[in-house]
Amino acid sequence: MKYSVVVVDDHYLLSQAIGGMVQGFEKFDVLYLCKNGQELLDKLKEPNNIPDIVLMDIKMPILNGIETTEIINREYPNLKVLALSIEEDEYTILKMLRAGARGYLLKDTKKEILEEALTKVIEEGSYYTNNVSKILTGSLENDVRTEIKDRELEFIKLACTEMNYREIADIMCCSYKTVEGYRDSLYRKLGIKNRIGLVLFAIHHNLFTP
Amino acid sequence: MKYSVVVVDDHYLLSQAIGGMVQGFEKFDVLYLCKNGQELLDKLKEPNNIPDIVLMDIKMPILNGIETTEIINREYPNLKVLALSIEEDEYTILKMLRAGARGYLLKDTKKEILEEALTKVIEEGSYYTNNVSKILTGSLENDVRTEIKDRELEFIKLACTEMNYREIADIMCCSYKTVEGYRDSLYRKLGIKNRIGLVLFAIHHNLFTP
DNA sequence: AAAGATTAGGGGGTTTCCCCCCATTATATT
DNA sequence: AATATAATGGGGGGAAACCCCCTAATCTTT
């Protein structure tokens, strides 16, 4: 009996190609392909459509990989998710693993690694590459983003905009001086010098999608 | 006799998967895979390694798809290049086609389209999907980016940095006032209000990679 | 040769940003 | 009860960014 796999990726050619590759693996069968998380969740409602493992991209329209994985872990705790993405920034990887992914592969791994990861996740429960292990151990604490308060995060997103601080204060329903406070505390925490630095930080850490 | 194809993509799993897919096509054989443009150019020096068509990604380290395509068109004018990328912004597509690509596929097309495109490019010289045709006809003139001078482009890239204008002026070897001139003319042309707007413009038009 | 565009530079003024200082509430923590 | 620590608000000064208006040299075009 082969293990069943579902590939979720918004780029159709890629999910077809990866699906074809997985189909070529001895122990695996591709059940079907999905273009985003919502499509997968719809499919899963039919018990026959529940695979052994989901190979999930992260950046997707409608419902992304992180949100989808959270829902799957809540509603189908036995269904394993293996992340397969080009995003290699620590924060994304951490968020995906916290959401319940059993492993995280970058899209430039080799065919054999994919096969091994699929097998290990199903038979042993998880698979972590060197990169990912390092991130898991190293940067869990000194992750500066965990120190960012909710209000500051709100501010960051608005700062990545042509608005000036007075307009941002209006939207955040607080005074101009409060907004300056958020800014100053972020500059100190993140070691940046000006608003451009803040925008660059937000981009590098996927706090907003340009 | 089958046509020979080379796949160039920095994500190894993807080039393997797409290569596998192409290998499955009746009329095509995969000659080899490359991880970037430089690797391809090195390979091409050996005449036996020249394929009928190259399936090229755009964003790649070391030597990207646009630069590589330019070189290929200069040095191997008979070698056809078909772009296969996730970048769907007009400017990138235009640059790739101007560099000499015979067609431009997005990574969410279907298997059958890829096969058709490969065939058409080899047998008829080009293949354009609807999207690409529209962009070719529609936006060639009113593309605001063609109005950006070289010096201004240099400035934009430096403006997407924590440097202030005085430091930018030093790097550009001109006076602070000249830099202000570039800025003001860009603000007028692009209809933006401040430096954040400039950074957002640069991101949206792939003028710099964050 | 005259007109126009391009590139480089400058004067001066207003606004915004940056960075110190500080005070007042809550709300936890010890 | 005393003490952090958010979250909120504020004053003031200096630097940077922004935005006008202007000049001059070098090209291109007509």
Short mmCIF file of C-alpha atoms (C1' of nucleotides) in Angstrom, two decimals:
data_model
loop_
_atom_site.label_atom_id
_atom_site.label_comp_id
_atom_site.label_asym_id
_atom_site.label_seq_id
_atom_site.Cartn_x
_atom_site.Cartn_y
_atom_site.Cartn_z
CA MET A 1 0.00 0.00 0.00
CA LYS A 2 1.50 3.35 -1.06
CA TYR A 3 1.30 6.53 0.95
CA SER A 4 -0.96 9.22 -0.48
CA VAL A 5 0.30 12.75 -1.02
CA VAL A 6 -1.46 16.03 -1.83
CA VAL A 7 0.54 18.92 -3.31
CA VAL A 8 -0.64 22.47 -2.56
CA ASP A 9 0.98 25.21 -4.63
CA ASP A 10 -0.52 28.18 -6.43
CA HIS A 11 1.76 27.78 -9.43
CA TYR A 12 0.07 25.07 -11.36
CA LEU A 13 3.03 23.99 -13.45
CA LEU A 14 5.11 23.56 -10.31
CA SER A 15 2.54 21.49 -8.47
CA GLN A 16 2.16 19.36 -11.59
CA ALA A 17 5.91 18.95 -11.89
CA ILE A 18 6.44 18.18 -8.23
CA GLY A 19 3.41 15.91 -8.25
CA GLY A 20 4.92 14.07 -11.20
CA MET A 21 8.16 13.68 -9.33
CA VAL A 22 6.43 12.37 -6.22
CA GLN A 23 4.39 9.99 -8.33
CA GLY A 24 7.70 8.57 -9.48
CA PHE A 25 8.70 7.72 -5.93
CA GLU A 26 8.29 4.06 -5.07
CA LYS A 27 6.26 4.42 -1.90
CA PHE A 28 4.08 7.40 -2.84
CA ASP A 29 0.99 8.20 -4.84
CA VAL A 30 -0.33 11.68 -5.61
CA LEU A 31 -3.98 11.93 -4.65
CA TYR A 32 -4.66 15.36 -6.17
CA LEU A 33 -3.26 18.90 -6.49
CA CYS A 34 -4.55 22.15 -4.96
CA LYS A 35 -3.96 25.78 -5.85
CA ASN A 36 -4.36 27.20 -2.33
CA GLY A 37 -5.30 26.36 1.23
CA GLN A 38 -9.01 26.95 0.80
CA GLU A 39 -9.16 24.48 -2.06
CA LEU A 40 -7.44 21.90 0.13
CA LEU A 41 -9.80 22.44 3.07
CA ASP A 42 -12.79 22.04 0.77
CA LYS A 43 -11.40 18.78 -0.54
CA LEU A 44 -10.66 17.41 2.94
CA LYS A 45 -14.33 17.53 3.89
CA GLU A 46 -14.71 14.32 1.90
CA PRO A 47 -13.01 11.58 3.99
CA ASN A 48 -11.77 9.77 0.90
CA ASN A 49 -9.77 12.86 0.07
CA ILE A 50 -7.67 12.84 3.24
CA PRO A 51 -4.10 11.90 2.31
CA ASP A 52 -1.27 10.67 4.51
CA ILE A 53 0.70 13.86 4.01
CA VAL A 54 0.33 17.32 2.52
CA LEU A 55 3.22 19.00 0.71
CA MET A 56 2.47 22.67 1.27
CA ASP A 57 3.75 25.89 -0.26
CA ILE A 58 3.52 29.00 1.92
CA LYS A 59 2.87 32.04 -0.24
CA MET A 60 -0.53 31.41 -1.78
CA PRO A 61 -3.56 33.52 -2.57
CA ILE A 62 -6.81 33.30 -0.57
CA LEU A 63 -5.48 31.08 2.25
CA ASN A 64 -1.75 30.80 2.77
CA GLY A 65 0.26 27.85 3.99
CA ILE A 66 0.63 29.02 7.58
CA GLU A 67 -3.07 29.66 8.14
CA THR A 68 -3.96 26.45 6.38
CA THR A 69 -1.56 24.41 8.49
CA GLU A 70 -3.03 25.89 11.68
CA ILE A 71 -6.52 24.85 10.63
CA ILE A 72 -5.39 21.38 9.62
CA ASN A 73 -3.69 20.83 12.96
CA ARG A 74 -6.86 21.83 14.74
CA GLU A 75 -9.33 19.87 12.67
CA TYR A 76 -7.27 16.98 11.27
CA PRO A 77 -4.52 16.46 13.88
CA ASN A 78 -3.43 13.19 12.30
CA LEU A 79 -2.83 14.74 8.91
CA LYS A 80 0.85 15.60 8.51
CA VAL A 81 2.05 18.73 6.75
CA LEU A 82 5.49 19.14 5.18
CA ALA A 83 6.34 22.69 4.13
CA LEU A 84 8.00 23.18 0.73
CA SER A 85 8.76 26.80 0.00
CA ILE A 86 11.26 29.28 -1.38
CA GLU A 87 10.92 31.51 1.69
CA GLU A 88 14.09 31.11 3.64
CA ASP A 89 13.75 33.81 6.26
CA GLU A 90 13.77 32.61 9.83
CA TYR A 91 10.53 34.20 10.85
CA THR A 92 8.50 32.48 8.15
CA ILE A 93 10.07 29.11 8.90
CA LEU A 94 9.38 29.55 12.61
CA LYS A 95 5.79 30.57 12.01
CA MET A 96 5.23 27.58 9.76
CA LEU A 97 6.70 25.15 12.29
CA ARG A 98 4.71 26.73 15.12
CA ALA A 99 1.61 26.34 12.98
CA GLY A 100 2.29 22.61 13.07
CA ALA A 101 4.36 21.71 10.02
CA ARG A 102 6.40 18.53 10.55
CA GLY A 103 9.32 19.80 8.50
CA TYR A 104 10.46 22.54 6.18
CA LEU A 105 12.12 22.00 2.81
CA LEU A 106 13.51 24.71 0.57
CA LYS A 107 12.75 24.43 -3.10
CA ASP A 108 16.35 23.91 -4.01
CA THR A 109 16.79 20.61 -2.26
CA LYS A 110 17.35 17.43 -4.19
CA LYS A 111 14.81 14.87 -5.29
CA GLU A 112 16.26 12.31 -2.88
CA ILE A 113 15.89 14.65 0.07
CA LEU A 114 12.25 15.21 -0.77
CA GLU A 115 11.66 11.48 -0.86
CA GLU A 116 13.50 10.98 2.42
CA ALA A 117 11.64 13.83 4.11
CA LEU A 118 8.26 12.51 3.01
CA THR A 119 9.14 9.06 4.33
CA LYS A 120 10.53 10.30 7.65
CA VAL A 121 7.58 12.59 8.30
CA ILE A 122 5.12 9.77 7.75
CA GLU A 123 7.05 7.03 9.53
CA GLU A 124 8.72 9.01 12.31
CA GLY A 125 6.60 12.12 12.60
CA SER A 126 9.06 14.81 11.55
CA TYR A 127 12.05 15.72 9.39
CA TYR A 128 14.34 18.69 9.94
CA THR A 129 17.19 19.72 7.66
CA ASN A 130 20.32 21.24 9.12
CA ASN A 131 19.25 24.78 8.28
CA VAL A 132 15.96 24.42 10.00
CA SER A 133 17.38 22.80 13.12
CA LYS A 134 19.81 25.66 13.50
CA ILE A 135 17.04 28.17 13.26
CA LEU A 136 14.90 26.25 15.71
CA THR A 137 17.59 26.14 18.38
CA GLY A 138 19.41 29.39 17.71
CA SER A 139 16.96 32.11 16.99
CA LEU A 140 14.00 31.16 19.10
CA GLU A 141 14.86 33.57 21.87
CA ASN A 142 16.83 36.35 20.32
CA ASP A 143 14.16 36.85 17.73
CA VAL A 144 13.71 40.56 17.86
CA ARG A 145 10.29 40.35 16.34
CA THR A 146 8.84 38.69 19.41
CA GLU A 147 9.65 41.90 21.26
CA ILE A 148 7.48 43.97 18.99
CA LYS A 149 4.22 44.95 20.65
CA ASP A 150 0.91 44.80 18.82
CA ARG A 151 0.57 48.55 18.63
CA GLU A 152 4.09 48.86 17.27
CA LEU A 153 3.35 46.28 14.61
CA GLU A 154 0.28 48.27 13.60
CA PHE A 155 2.50 51.31 13.35
CA ILE A 156 5.13 49.52 11.27
CA LYS A 157 2.59 48.58 8.65
CA LEU A 158 1.36 52.15 8.41
CA ALA A 159 4.92 53.45 8.31
CA CYS A 160 5.44 51.42 5.13
CA THR A 161 3.18 53.91 3.44
CA GLU A 162 3.41 57.39 2.02
CA MET A 163 1.50 58.73 5.02
CA ASN A 164 3.24 61.04 7.45
CA TYR A 165 3.19 60.51 11.18
CA ARG A 166 0.28 62.87 11.76
CA GLU A 167 -1.89 60.90 9.35
CA ILE A 168 -0.76 57.65 10.92
CA ALA A 169 -1.72 59.00 14.35
CA ASP A 170 -5.22 59.77 13.04
CA ILE A 171 -5.65 56.22 11.77
CA MET A 172 -4.29 54.71 14.96
CA CYS A 173 -6.55 57.02 17.00
CA CYS A 174 -3.77 58.39 19.15
CA SER A 175 -1.68 61.50 19.35
CA TYR A 176 1.23 62.37 17.10
CA LYS A 177 3.49 62.12 20.12
CA THR A 178 2.45 58.55 20.81
CA VAL A 179 3.28 57.59 17.27
CA GLU A 180 6.68 59.18 17.72
CA GLY A 181 7.06 57.03 20.80
CA TYR A 182 6.41 53.83 18.86
CA ARG A 183 8.88 54.93 16.23
CA ASP A 184 11.64 55.80 18.70
CA SER A 185 11.30 52.57 20.63
CA LEU A 186 11.42 50.56 17.39
CA TYR A 187 14.49 52.45 16.17
CA ARG A 188 16.25 51.58 19.39
CA LYS A 189 15.16 47.95 19.42
CA LEU A 190 15.95 47.28 15.78
CA GLY A 191 19.08 49.39 15.57
CA ILE A 192 17.90 51.47 12.65
CA LYS A 193 18.37 55.11 11.83
CA ASN A 194 15.34 56.24 9.88
CA ARG A 195 12.01 55.31 8.39
CA ILE A 196 13.60 53.71 5.33
CA GLY A 197 15.35 51.31 7.69
CA LEU A 198 12.00 50.45 9.19
CA VAL A 199 10.52 49.69 5.77
CA LEU A 200 13.50 47.49 4.91
CA PHE A 201 13.14 45.65 8.21
CA ALA A 202 9.45 45.07 7.57
CA ILE A 203 10.19 43.65 4.13
CA HIS A 204 13.00 41.38 5.29
CA HIS A 205 10.81 39.95 8.01
CA ASN A 206 7.68 39.63 5.97
CA LEU A 207 5.73 42.00 8.18
CA PHE A 208 4.06 43.42 5.13
CA THR A 209 3.81 42.34 1.51
CA PRO A 210 4.73 45.16 -0.83
CA MET B 1 15.12 12.87 -33.40
CA LYS B 2 13.95 14.62 -30.24
CA TYR B 3 14.53 18.26 -29.45
CA SER B 4 17.00 18.92 -26.64
CA VAL B 5 16.10 21.17 -23.72
CA VAL B 6 18.12 22.73 -20.92
CA VAL B 7 16.38 23.92 -17.76
CA VAL B 8 17.95 26.83 -15.85
CA ASP B 9 16.54 27.48 -12.37
CA ASP B 10 18.26 28.15 -9.07
CA HIS B 11 15.81 26.00 -7.13
CA TYR B 12 17.14 22.56 -7.73
CA LEU B 13 14.00 20.63 -6.85
CA LEU B 14 12.02 22.74 -9.31
CA SER B 15 14.45 22.31 -12.19
CA GLN B 16 14.49 18.59 -11.48
CA ALA B 17 10.71 18.47 -11.40
CA ILE B 18 10.26 20.55 -14.52
CA GLY B 19 13.03 18.62 -16.22
CA GLY B 20 11.23 15.41 -15.36
CA MET B 21 8.05 16.79 -16.82
CA VAL B 22 9.75 17.87 -20.04
CA GLN B 23 11.45 14.49 -20.32
CA GLY B 24 7.99 13.01 -20.34
CA PHE B 25 7.02 15.00 -23.42
CA GLU B 26 7.08 13.00 -26.62
CA LYS B 27 9.30 15.29 -28.68
CA PHE B 28 11.72 16.49 -26.02
CA ASP B 29 14.81 15.33 -24.17
CA VAL B 30 16.42 17.10 -21.25
CA LEU B 31 20.12 17.60 -21.90
CA TYR B 32 21.07 18.89 -18.43
CA LEU B 33 20.04 21.30 -15.66
CA CYS B 34 21.70 24.54 -14.52
CA LYS B 35 21.45 26.53 -11.31
CA ASN B 36 22.14 29.96 -12.83
CA GLY B 37 23.14 31.79 -15.99
CA GLN B 38 26.86 31.51 -15.44
CA GLU B 39 26.66 27.75 -15.15
CA LEU B 40 24.76 27.65 -18.44
CA LEU B 41 27.28 29.86 -20.26
CA ASP B 42 30.12 27.67 -19.03
CA LYS B 43 28.35 24.58 -20.33
CA LEU B 44 27.59 26.15 -23.72
CA LYS B 45 31.31 26.53 -24.49
CA GLU B 46 31.29 22.83 -25.33
CA PRO B 47 29.39 22.55 -28.68
CA ASN B 48 27.86 19.23 -27.70
CA ASN B 49 26.16 21.00 -24.84
CA ILE B 50 24.21 23.43 -27.02
CA PRO B 51 20.52 22.45 -26.87
CA ASP B 52 17.68 23.41 -29.18
CA ILE B 53 16.01 25.51 -26.50
CA VAL B 54 16.67 26.87 -23.03
CA LEU B 55 13.88 27.07 -20.43
CA MET B 56 15.01 29.96 -18.29
CA ASP B 57 14.02 31.29 -14.89
CA ILE B 58 14.64 35.00 -14.26
CA LYS B 59 15.52 35.54 -10.63
CA MET B 60 18.77 33.68 -10.12
CA PRO B 61 21.97 34.32 -8.20
CA ILE B 62 25.27 35.26 -9.90
CA LEU B 63 23.84 35.80 -13.40
CA ASN B 64 20.11 36.33 -13.80
CA GLY B 65 17.85 35.32 -16.67
CA ILE B 66 17.75 38.70 -18.37
CA GLU B 67 21.51 39.18 -18.50
CA THR B 68 22.01 35.58 -19.55
CA THR B 69 19.49 35.88 -22.36
CA GLU B 70 21.23 39.01 -23.65
CA ILE B 71 24.55 37.21 -23.79
CA ILE B 72 23.03 34.16 -25.46
CA ASN B 73 21.42 36.28 -28.14
CA ARG B 74 24.74 37.93 -28.85
CA GLU B 75 26.90 34.84 -28.85
CA TYR B 76 24.53 32.03 -29.80
CA PRO B 77 21.85 33.77 -31.91
CA ASN B 78 20.37 30.46 -33.03
CA LEU B 79 19.81 29.22 -29.51
CA LYS B 80 16.22 29.90 -28.47
CA VAL B 81 15.26 31.00 -24.98
CA LEU B 82 11.82 30.52 -23.42
CA ALA B 83 11.29 32.37 -20.14
CA LEU B 84 9.55 30.49 -17.32
CA SER B 85 9.13 32.61 -14.22
CA ILE B 86 6.85 33.63 -11.38
CA GLU B 87 7.53 37.33 -12.02
CA GLU B 88 4.40 38.74 -13.54
CA ASP B 89 5.14 42.44 -13.51
CA GLU B 90 5.14 44.12 -16.87
CA TYR B 91 8.58 45.61 -16.63
CA THR B 92 10.31 42.30 -16.01
CA ILE B 93 8.42 40.62 -18.83
CA LEU B 94 9.30 43.45 -21.19
CA LYS B 95 12.95 43.40 -20.21
CA MET B 96 13.11 39.66 -20.75
CA LEU B 97 11.49 39.88 -24.17
CA ARG B 98 13.75 42.78 -25.17
CA ALA B 99 16.71 40.69 -24.06
CA GLY B 100 15.67 38.20 -26.72
CA ALA B 101 13.39 35.63 -25.11
CA ARG B 102 11.05 33.98 -27.62
CA GLY B 103 8.19 33.73 -25.16
CA TYR B 104 7.27 34.14 -21.52
CA LEU B 105 5.42 31.54 -19.44
CA LEU B 106 4.23 32.04 -15.89
CA LYS B 107 4.82 29.17 -13.52
CA ASP B 108 1.13 28.56 -13.08
CA THR B 109 0.43 27.50 -16.65
CA LYS B 110 -0.52 23.96 -17.48
CA LYS B 111 1.71 21.13 -18.58
CA GLU B 112 0.10 21.14 -22.02
CA ILE B 113 0.83 24.83 -22.49
CA LEU B 114 4.48 24.28 -21.66
CA GLU B 115 4.68 21.50 -24.26
CA GLU B 116 2.92 23.65 -26.84
CA ALA B 117 5.13 26.65 -26.10
CA LEU B 118 8.32 24.60 -26.43
CA THR B 119 7.13 23.21 -29.74
CA LYS B 120 6.01 26.54 -31.16
CA VAL B 121 9.20 28.32 -30.15
CA ILE B 122 11.35 25.70 -31.84
CA GLU B 123 9.22 25.21 -34.94
CA GLU B 124 7.85 28.73 -35.44
CA GLY B 125 10.30 30.89 -33.53
CA SER B 126 8.06 32.31 -30.83
CA TYR B 127 5.10 31.74 -28.52
CA TYR B 128 3.15 34.43 -26.74
CA THR B 129 0.34 33.85 -24.28
CA ASN B 130 -2.57 36.27 -24.10
CA ASN B 131 -1.21 38.05 -21.04
CA VAL B 132 2.11 38.69 -22.65
CA SER B 133 0.64 39.89 -25.92
CA LYS B 134 -1.48 42.41 -24.06
CA ILE B 135 1.51 43.73 -22.22
CA LEU B 136 3.52 43.92 -25.39
CA THR B 137 0.95 46.01 -27.20
CA GLY B 138 -0.55 47.97 -24.34
CA SER B 139 2.11 49.15 -22.01
CA LEU B 140 5.07 49.72 -24.26
CA GLU B 141 4.60 53.48 -24.39
CA ASN B 142 2.96 54.58 -21.17
CA ASP B 143 5.56 52.77 -19.16
CA VAL B 144 6.74 55.41 -16.73
CA ARG B 145 9.92 53.49 -16.06
CA THR B 146 11.25 54.12 -19.54
CA GLU B 147 11.29 57.80 -18.60
CA ILE B 148 13.68 57.20 -15.74
CA LYS B 149 17.20 58.27 -16.58
CA ASP B 150 20.22 56.16 -15.68
CA ARG B 151 21.38 58.60 -13.02
CA GLU B 152 17.91 58.66 -11.50
CA LEU B 153 17.80 54.88 -11.39
CA GLU B 154 21.14 54.87 -9.61
CA PHE B 155 19.67 57.31 -7.13
CA ILE B 156 16.53 55.24 -6.59
CA LYS B 157 18.56 52.22 -5.60
CA LEU B 158 20.56 54.24 -3.10
CA ALA B 159 17.39 55.88 -1.79
CA CYS B 160 16.15 52.41 -0.85
CA THR B 161 18.76 52.45 1.88
CA GLU B 162 19.22 53.94 5.30
CA MET B 163 21.64 56.49 3.86
CA ASN B 164 20.71 60.15 3.87
CA TYR B 165 20.97 62.32 0.80
CA ARG B 166 24.37 63.70 1.70
CA GLU B 167 25.82 60.20 1.85
CA ILE B 168 24.08 59.29 -1.39
CA ALA B 169 25.60 62.35 -3.03
CA ASP B 170 29.07 61.21 -1.95
CA ILE B 171 28.57 57.80 -3.50
CA MET B 172 27.15 59.24 -6.69
CA CYS B 173 30.01 61.75 -6.84
CA CYS B 174 27.83 64.80 -7.18
CA SER B 175 26.55 67.55 -4.96
CA TYR B 176 23.79 67.26 -2.42
CA LYS B 177 21.77 69.66 -4.52
CA THR B 178 22.00 67.47 -7.58
CA VAL B 179 20.68 64.53 -5.61
CA GLU B 180 17.81 66.72 -4.50
CA GLY B 181 17.20 67.45 -8.16
CA TYR B 182 16.93 63.74 -9.01
CA ARG B 183 14.56 63.27 -6.11
CA ASP B 184 12.30 66.17 -7.04
CA SER B 185 12.06 65.15 -10.67
CA LEU B 186 11.20 61.58 -9.69
CA TYR B 187 8.55 62.74 -7.23
CA ARG B 188 6.92 64.75 -10.01
CA LYS B 189 7.16 61.99 -12.61
CA LEU B 190 5.94 59.21 -10.35
CA GLY B 191 3.36 61.25 -8.44
CA ILE B 192 4.74 60.41 -5.04
CA LYS B 193 5.09 62.50 -1.92
CA ASN B 194 8.09 61.22 -0.01
CA ARG B 195 10.98 58.81 0.10
CA ILE B 196 8.80 55.96 1.36
CA GLY B 197 6.74 56.31 -1.80
CA LEU B 198 9.93 55.99 -3.81
CA VAL B 199 10.89 52.79 -1.99
CA LEU B 200 7.43 51.34 -2.60
CA PHE B 201 7.65 52.25 -6.28
CA ALA B 202 11.04 50.58 -6.56
CA ILE B 203 9.72 47.41 -4.97
CA HIS B 204 6.63 47.22 -7.12
CA HIS B 205 8.66 47.63 -10.27
CA ASN B 206 11.47 45.32 -9.31
CA LEU B 207 14.05 48.08 -9.45
CA PHE B 208 15.74 46.63 -6.42
CA THR B 209 15.49 43.35 -4.57
CA PRO B 210 14.97 43.86 -0.85
"C1'" DA C 1 22.00 79.42 -35.28
"C1'" DA C 2 18.07 79.10 -32.18
"C1'" DA C 3 15.28 76.26 -29.32
"C1'" DG C 4 14.89 72.69 -26.31
"C1'" DA C 5 16.29 68.92 -23.38
"C1'" DT C 6 19.62 67.08 -20.16
"C1'" DT C 7 22.68 67.36 -16.40
"C1'" DA C 8 24.64 69.69 -12.70
"C1'" DG C 9 24.45 73.01 -9.27
"C1'" DG C 10 22.64 76.73 -5.85
"C1'" DG C 11 19.45 79.88 -2.36
"C1'" DG C 12 16.10 79.84 0.87
"C1'" DG C 13 12.08 78.56 3.31
"C1'" DT C 14 8.57 75.12 5.28
"C1'" DT C 15 7.54 70.69 6.93
"C1'" DT C 16 8.65 66.45 8.69
"C1'" DC C 17 11.56 63.59 11.12
"C1'" DC C 18 14.59 62.38 14.85
"C1'" DC C 19 15.90 62.29 19.58
"C1'" DC C 20 16.44 63.85 23.94
"C1'" DC C 21 13.80 65.06 28.16
"C1'" DC C 22 9.32 64.15 31.08
"C1'" DA C 23 4.24 62.81 33.23
"C1'" DT C 24 0.15 60.04 33.72
"C1'" DT C 25 -2.50 55.99 33.89
"C1'" DA C 26 -3.39 51.04 34.16
"C1'" DT C 27 -1.68 46.41 34.86
"C1'" DA C 28 0.99 43.05 36.20
"C1'" DT C 29 4.82 41.26 39.18
"C1'" DT C 30 7.28 40.59 43.38
"C1'" DA D 1 2.81 48.20 49.19
"C1'" DA D 2 6.36 48.76 46.04
"C1'" DT D 3 7.98 48.17 41.50
"C1'" DA D 4 8.22 47.23 36.85
"C1'" DT D 5 6.30 47.73 32.23
"C1'" DA D 6 3.19 48.80 28.80
"C1'" DA D 7 0.50 52.44 26.65
"C1'" DT D 8 -0.45 57.02 26.34
"C1'" DG D 9 0.64 61.92 25.96
"C1'" DG D 10 3.80 66.16 25.80
"C1'" DG D 11 7.98 70.09 25.09
"C1'" DG D 12 11.63 71.58 22.56
"C1'" DG D 13 15.62 71.68 19.60
"C1'" DG D 14 18.26 70.36 15.77
"C1'" DA D 15 18.76 67.75 11.54
"C1'" DA D 16 16.98 66.02 7.45
"C1'" DA D 17 13.74 66.01 3.97
"C1'" DC D 18 10.84 68.51 0.98
"C1'" DC D 19 9.75 72.01 -2.43
"C1'" DC D 20 9.83 76.11 -4.62
"C1'" DC D 21 12.62 79.32 -7.93
"C1'" DC D 22 16.97 80.13 -10.27
"C1'" DT D 23 21.68 79.63 -13.23
"C1'" DA D 24 24.92 77.60 -16.45
"C1'" DA D 25 27.17 74.18 -19.45
"C1'" DT D 26 26.50 70.60 -22.59
"C1'" DC D 27 24.12 68.22 -25.80
"C1'" DT D 28 20.19 67.33 -29.60
"C1'" DT D 29 17.08 68.70 -32.54
"C1'" DT D 30 15.03 71.64 -35.82
#
